[in-house]
mmCIF file of N, CA and C in Angstrom:
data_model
loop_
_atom_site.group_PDB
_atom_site.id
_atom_site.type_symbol
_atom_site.label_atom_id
_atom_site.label_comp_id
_atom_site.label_asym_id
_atom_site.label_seq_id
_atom_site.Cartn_x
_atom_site.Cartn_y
_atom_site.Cartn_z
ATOM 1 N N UNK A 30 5.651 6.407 -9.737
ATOM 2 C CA UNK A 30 4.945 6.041 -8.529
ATOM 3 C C UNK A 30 3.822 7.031 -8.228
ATOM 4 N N UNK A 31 4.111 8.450 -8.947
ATOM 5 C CA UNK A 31 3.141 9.760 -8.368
ATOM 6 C C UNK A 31 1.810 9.105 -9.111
ATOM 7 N N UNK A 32 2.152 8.710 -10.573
ATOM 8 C CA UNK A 32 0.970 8.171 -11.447
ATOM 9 C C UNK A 32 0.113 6.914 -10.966
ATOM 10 N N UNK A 33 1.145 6.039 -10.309
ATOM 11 C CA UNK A 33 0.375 5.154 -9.600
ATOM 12 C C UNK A 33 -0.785 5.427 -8.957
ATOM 13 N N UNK A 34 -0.492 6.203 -7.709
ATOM 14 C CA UNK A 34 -1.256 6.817 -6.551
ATOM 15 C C UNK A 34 -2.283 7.915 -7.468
ATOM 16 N N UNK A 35 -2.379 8.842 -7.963
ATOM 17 C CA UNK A 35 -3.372 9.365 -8.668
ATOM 18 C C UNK A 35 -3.646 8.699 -9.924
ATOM 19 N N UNK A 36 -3.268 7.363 -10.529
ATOM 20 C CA UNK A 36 -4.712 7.209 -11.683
ATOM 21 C C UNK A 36 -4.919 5.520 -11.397
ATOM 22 N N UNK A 37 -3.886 4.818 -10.686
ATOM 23 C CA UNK A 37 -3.785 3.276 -10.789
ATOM 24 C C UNK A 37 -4.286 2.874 -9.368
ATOM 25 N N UNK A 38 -3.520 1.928 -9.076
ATOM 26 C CA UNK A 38 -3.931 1.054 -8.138
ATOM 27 C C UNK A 38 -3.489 1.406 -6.462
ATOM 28 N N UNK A 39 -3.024 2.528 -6.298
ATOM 29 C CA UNK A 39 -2.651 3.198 -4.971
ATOM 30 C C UNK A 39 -3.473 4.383 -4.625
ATOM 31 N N UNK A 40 -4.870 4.410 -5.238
ATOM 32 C CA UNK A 40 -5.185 5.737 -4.882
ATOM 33 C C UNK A 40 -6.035 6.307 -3.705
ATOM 34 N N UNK A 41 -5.970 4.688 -2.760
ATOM 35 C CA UNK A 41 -6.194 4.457 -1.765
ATOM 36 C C UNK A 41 -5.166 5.315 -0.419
ATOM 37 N N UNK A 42 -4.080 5.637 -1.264
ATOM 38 C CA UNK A 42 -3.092 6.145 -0.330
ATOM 39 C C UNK A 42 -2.882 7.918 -0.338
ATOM 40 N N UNK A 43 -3.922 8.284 -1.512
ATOM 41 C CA UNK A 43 -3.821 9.709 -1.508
ATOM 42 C C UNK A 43 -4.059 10.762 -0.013
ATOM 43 N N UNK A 44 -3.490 11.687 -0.028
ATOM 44 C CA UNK A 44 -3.546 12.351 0.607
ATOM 45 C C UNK A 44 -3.761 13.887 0.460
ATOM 46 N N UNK A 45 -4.651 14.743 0.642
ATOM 47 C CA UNK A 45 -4.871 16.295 0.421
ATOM 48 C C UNK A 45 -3.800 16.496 0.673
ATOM 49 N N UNK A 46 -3.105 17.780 -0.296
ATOM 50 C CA UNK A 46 -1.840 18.636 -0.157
ATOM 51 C C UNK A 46 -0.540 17.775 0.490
ATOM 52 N N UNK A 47 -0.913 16.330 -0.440
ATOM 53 C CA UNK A 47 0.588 15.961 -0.055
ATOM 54 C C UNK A 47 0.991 15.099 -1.244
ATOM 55 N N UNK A 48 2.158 15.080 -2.136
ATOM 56 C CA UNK A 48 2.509 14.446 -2.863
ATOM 57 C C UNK A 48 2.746 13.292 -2.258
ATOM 58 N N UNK A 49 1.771 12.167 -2.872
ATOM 59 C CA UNK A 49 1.909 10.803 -2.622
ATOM 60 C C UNK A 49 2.564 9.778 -4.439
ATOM 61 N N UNK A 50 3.337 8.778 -3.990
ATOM 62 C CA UNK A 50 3.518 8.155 -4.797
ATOM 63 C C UNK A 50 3.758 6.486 -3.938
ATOM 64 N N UNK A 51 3.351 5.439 -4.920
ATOM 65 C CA UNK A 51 3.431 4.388 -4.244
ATOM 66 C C UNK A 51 3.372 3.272 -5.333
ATOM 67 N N UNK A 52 3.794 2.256 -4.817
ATOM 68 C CA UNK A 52 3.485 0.425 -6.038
ATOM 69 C C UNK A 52 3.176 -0.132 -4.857
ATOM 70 N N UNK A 53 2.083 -0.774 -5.770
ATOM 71 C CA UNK A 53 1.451 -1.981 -5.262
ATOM 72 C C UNK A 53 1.663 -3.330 -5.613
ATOM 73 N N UNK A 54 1.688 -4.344 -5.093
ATOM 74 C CA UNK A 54 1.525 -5.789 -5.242
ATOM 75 C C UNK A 54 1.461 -7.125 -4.639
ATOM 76 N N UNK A 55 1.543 -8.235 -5.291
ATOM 77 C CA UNK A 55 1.642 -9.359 -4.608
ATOM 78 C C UNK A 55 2.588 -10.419 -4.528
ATOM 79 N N UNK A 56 2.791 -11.368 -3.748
ATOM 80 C CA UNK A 56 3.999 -12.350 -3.907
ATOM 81 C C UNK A 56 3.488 -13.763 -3.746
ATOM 82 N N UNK A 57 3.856 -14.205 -4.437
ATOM 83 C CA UNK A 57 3.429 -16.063 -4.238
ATOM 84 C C UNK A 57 4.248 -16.553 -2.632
ATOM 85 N N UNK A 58 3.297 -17.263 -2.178
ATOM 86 C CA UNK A 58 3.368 -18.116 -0.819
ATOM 87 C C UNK A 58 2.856 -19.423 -1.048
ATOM 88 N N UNK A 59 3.949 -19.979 -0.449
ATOM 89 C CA UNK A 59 3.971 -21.405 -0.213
ATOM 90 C C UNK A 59 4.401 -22.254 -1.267
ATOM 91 N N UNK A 60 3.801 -23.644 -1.291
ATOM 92 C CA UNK A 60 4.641 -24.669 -2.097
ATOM 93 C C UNK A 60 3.403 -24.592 -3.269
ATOM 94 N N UNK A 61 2.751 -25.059 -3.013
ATOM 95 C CA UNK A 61 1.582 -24.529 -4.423
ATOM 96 C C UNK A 61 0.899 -23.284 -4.397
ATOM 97 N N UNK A 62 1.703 -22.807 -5.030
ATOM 98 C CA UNK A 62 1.060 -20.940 -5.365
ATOM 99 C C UNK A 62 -0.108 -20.413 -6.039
ATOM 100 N N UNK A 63 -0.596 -21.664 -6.470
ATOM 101 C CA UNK A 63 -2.080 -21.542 -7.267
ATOM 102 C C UNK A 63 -2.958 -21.885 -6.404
ATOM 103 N N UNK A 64 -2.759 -22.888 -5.049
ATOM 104 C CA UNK A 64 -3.670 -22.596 -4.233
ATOM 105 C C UNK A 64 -3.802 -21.877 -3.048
ATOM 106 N N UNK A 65 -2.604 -21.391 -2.897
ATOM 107 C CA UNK A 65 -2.381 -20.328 -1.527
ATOM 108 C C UNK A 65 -2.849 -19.036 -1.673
ATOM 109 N N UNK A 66 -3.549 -18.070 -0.920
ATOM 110 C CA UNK A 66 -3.632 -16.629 -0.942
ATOM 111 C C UNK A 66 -2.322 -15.964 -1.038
ATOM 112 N N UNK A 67 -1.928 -14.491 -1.902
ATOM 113 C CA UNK A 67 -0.521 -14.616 -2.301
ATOM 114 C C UNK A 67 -0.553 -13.558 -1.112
ATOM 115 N N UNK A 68 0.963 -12.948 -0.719
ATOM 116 C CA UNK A 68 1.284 -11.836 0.435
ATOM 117 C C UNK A 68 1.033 -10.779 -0.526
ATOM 118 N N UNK A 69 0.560 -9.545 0.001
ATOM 119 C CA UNK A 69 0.260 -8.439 -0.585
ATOM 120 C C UNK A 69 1.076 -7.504 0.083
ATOM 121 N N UNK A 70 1.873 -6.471 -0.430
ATOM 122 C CA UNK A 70 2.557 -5.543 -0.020
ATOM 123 C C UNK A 70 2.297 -3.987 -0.826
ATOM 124 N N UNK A 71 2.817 -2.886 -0.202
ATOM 125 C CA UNK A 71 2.696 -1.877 -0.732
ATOM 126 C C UNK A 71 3.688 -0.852 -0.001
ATOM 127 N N UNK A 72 4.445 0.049 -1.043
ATOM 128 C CA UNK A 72 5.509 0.546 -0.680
ATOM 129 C C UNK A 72 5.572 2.306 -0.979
ATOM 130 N N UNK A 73 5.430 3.124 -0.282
ATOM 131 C CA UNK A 73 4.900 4.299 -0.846
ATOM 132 C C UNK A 73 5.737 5.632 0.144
ATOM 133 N N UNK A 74 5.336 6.665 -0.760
ATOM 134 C CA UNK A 74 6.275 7.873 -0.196
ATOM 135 C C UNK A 74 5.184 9.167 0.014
ATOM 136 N N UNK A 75 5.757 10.592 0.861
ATOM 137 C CA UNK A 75 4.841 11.459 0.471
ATOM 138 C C UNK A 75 5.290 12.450 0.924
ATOM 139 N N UNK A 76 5.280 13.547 0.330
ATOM 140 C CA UNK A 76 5.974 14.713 0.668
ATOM 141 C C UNK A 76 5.009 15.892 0.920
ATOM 142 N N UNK A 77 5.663 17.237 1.773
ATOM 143 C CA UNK A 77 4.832 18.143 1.405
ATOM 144 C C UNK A 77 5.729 19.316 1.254
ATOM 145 N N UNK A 78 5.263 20.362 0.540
ATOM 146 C CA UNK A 78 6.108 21.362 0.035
ATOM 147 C C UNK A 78 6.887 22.004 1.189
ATOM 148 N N UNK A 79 6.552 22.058 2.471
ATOM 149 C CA UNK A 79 7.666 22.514 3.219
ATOM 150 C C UNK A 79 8.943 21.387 3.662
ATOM 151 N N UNK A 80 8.774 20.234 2.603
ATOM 152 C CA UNK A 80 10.274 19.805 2.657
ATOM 153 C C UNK A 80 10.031 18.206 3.405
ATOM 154 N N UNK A 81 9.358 18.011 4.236
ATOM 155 C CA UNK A 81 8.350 17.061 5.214
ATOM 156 C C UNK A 81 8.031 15.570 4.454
ATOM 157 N N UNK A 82 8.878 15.101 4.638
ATOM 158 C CA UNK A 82 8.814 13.910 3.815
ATOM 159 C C UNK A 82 8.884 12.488 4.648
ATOM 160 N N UNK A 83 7.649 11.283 3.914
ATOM 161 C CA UNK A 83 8.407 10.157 4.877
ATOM 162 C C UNK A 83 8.333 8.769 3.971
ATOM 163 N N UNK A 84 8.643 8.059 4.010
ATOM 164 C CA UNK A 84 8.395 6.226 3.278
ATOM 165 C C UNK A 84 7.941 5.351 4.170
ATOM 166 N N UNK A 85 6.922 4.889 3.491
ATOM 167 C CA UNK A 85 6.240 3.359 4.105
ATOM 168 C C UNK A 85 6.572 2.152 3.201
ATOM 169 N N UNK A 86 6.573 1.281 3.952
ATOM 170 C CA UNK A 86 6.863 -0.095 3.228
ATOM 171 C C UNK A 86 5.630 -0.755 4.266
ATOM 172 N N UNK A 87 4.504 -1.875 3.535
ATOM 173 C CA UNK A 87 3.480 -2.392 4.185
ATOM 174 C C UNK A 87 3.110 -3.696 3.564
ATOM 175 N N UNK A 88 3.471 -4.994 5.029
ATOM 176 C CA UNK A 88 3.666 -6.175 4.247
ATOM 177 C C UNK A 88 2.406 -6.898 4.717
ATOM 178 N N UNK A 89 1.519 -7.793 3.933
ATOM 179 C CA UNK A 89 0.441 -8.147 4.571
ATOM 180 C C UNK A 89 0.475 -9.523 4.434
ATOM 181 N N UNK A 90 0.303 -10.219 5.609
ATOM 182 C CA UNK A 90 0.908 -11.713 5.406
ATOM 183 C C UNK A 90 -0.856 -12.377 5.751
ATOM 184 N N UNK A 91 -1.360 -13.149 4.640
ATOM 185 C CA UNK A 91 -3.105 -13.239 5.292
ATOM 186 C C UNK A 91 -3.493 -14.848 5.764
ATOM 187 N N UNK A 92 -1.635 -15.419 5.850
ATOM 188 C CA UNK A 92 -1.964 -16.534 7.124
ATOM 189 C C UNK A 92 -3.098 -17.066 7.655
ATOM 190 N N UNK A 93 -3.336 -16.004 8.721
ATOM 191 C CA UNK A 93 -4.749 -15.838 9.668
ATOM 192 C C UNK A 93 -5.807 -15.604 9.270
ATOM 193 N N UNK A 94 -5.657 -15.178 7.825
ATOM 194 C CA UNK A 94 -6.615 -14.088 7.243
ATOM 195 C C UNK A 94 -7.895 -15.312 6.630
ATOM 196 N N UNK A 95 -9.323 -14.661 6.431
ATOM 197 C CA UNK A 95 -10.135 -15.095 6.024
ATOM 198 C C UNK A 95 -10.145 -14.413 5.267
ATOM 199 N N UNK A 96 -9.796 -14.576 3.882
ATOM 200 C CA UNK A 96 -9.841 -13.531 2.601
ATOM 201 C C UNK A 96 -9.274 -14.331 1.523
ATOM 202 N N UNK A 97 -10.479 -14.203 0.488
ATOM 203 C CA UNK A 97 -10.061 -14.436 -0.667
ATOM 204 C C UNK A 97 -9.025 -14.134 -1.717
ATOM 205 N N UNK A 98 -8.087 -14.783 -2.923
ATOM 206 C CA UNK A 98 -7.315 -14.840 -3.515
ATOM 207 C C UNK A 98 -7.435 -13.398 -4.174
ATOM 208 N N UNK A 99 -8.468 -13.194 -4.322
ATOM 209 C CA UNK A 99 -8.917 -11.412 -5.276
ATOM 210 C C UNK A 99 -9.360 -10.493 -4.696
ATOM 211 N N UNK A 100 -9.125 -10.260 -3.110
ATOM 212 C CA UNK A 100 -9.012 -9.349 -2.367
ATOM 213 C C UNK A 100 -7.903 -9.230 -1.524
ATOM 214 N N UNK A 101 -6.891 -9.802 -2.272
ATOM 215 C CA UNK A 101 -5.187 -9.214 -1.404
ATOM 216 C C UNK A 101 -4.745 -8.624 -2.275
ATOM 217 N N UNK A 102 -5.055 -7.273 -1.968
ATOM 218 C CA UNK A 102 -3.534 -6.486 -2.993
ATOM 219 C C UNK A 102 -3.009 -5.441 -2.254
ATOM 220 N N UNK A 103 -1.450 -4.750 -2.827
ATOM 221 C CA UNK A 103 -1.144 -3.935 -1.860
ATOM 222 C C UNK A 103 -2.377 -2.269 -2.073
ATOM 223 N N UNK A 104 -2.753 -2.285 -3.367
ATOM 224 C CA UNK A 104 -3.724 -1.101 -2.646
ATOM 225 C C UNK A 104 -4.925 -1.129 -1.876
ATOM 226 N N UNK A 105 -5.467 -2.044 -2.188
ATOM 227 C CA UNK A 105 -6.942 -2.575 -1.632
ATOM 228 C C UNK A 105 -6.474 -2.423 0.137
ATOM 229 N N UNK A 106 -5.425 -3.301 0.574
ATOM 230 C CA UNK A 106 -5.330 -3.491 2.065
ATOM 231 C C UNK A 106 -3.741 -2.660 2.354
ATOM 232 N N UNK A 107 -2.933 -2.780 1.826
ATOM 233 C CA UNK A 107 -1.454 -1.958 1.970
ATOM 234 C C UNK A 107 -1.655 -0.125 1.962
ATOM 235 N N UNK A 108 -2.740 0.325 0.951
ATOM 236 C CA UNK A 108 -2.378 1.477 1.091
ATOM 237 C C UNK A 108 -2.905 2.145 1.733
ATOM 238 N N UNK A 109 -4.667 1.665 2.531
ATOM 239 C CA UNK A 109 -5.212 2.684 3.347
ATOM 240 C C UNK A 109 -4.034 2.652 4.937
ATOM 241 N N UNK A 110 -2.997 1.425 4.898
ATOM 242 C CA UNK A 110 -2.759 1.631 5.888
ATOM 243 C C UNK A 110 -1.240 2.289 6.047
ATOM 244 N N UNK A 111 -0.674 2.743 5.014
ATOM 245 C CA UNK A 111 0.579 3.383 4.199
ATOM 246 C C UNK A 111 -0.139 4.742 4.746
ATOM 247 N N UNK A 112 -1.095 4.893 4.080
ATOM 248 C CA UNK A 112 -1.938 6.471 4.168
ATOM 249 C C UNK A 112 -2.165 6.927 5.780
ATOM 250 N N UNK A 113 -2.376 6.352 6.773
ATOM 251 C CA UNK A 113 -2.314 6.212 8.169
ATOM 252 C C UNK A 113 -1.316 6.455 8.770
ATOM 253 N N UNK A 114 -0.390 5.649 8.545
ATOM 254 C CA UNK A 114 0.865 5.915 8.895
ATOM 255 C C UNK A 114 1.394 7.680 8.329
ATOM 256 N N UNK A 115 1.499 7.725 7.284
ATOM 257 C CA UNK A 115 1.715 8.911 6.502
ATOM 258 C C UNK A 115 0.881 10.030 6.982
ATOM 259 N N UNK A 116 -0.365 10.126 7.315
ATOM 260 C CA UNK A 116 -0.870 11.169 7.904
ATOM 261 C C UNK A 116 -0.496 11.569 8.997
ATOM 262 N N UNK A 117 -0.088 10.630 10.199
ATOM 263 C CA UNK A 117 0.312 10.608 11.654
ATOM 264 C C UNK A 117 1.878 11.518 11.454
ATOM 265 N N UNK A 118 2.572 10.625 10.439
ATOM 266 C CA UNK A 118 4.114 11.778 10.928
ATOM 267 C C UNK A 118 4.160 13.025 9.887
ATOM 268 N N UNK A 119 3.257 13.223 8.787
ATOM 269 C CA UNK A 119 3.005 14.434 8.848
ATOM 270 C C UNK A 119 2.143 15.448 8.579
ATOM 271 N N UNK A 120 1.058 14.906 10.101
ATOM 272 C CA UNK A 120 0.949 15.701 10.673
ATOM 273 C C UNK A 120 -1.157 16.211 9.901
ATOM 274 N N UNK A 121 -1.217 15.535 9.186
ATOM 275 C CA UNK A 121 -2.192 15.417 8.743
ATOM 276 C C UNK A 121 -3.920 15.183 9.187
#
């Protein structure tokens, strides 16, 4: 997951001086899945050396959403907001 977040598709969720690791992805919705926008999720962790650790799980349902089939993924939209969360409790 650490490799994810520094070389793949989470590196949206990095954070200075904090071990981040995370997966990204998507899930088929609805009854025809080839024409629905799929749910994008992203699930990620992050520590810092004084022990300070927390987990996000981030589900993006794009229902409402005006967004295309190749702009839902969990790093693109899941991890800047994994990374948010993660800065707030620690402390960042």
């Amino acid at each position: 997951m650490e490799h994810t977040a520094k070389e793949g598709s989470a590196k949206r969720a990095l954070i200075d001086g904090v071990t981040v690791g995370g997966k990204t992805g998507t899930a088929q919705r609805g009854v025809n899945v080839r024409d629905e926008v799929p749910y994008g999720w992203f699930v990620s962790y992050g520590k810092k050396d004084d022990g300070r650790s927390v987990a996000v799980a981030v589900f993006i349902d794009p229902t409402d959403m005006d967004i295309s089939r190749s702009d839902i993924s969990g790093g693109r939209l899941g991890a800047p907001i994994a990374k948010k969360v993660m800065e707030a409790v620690l402390g960042k």
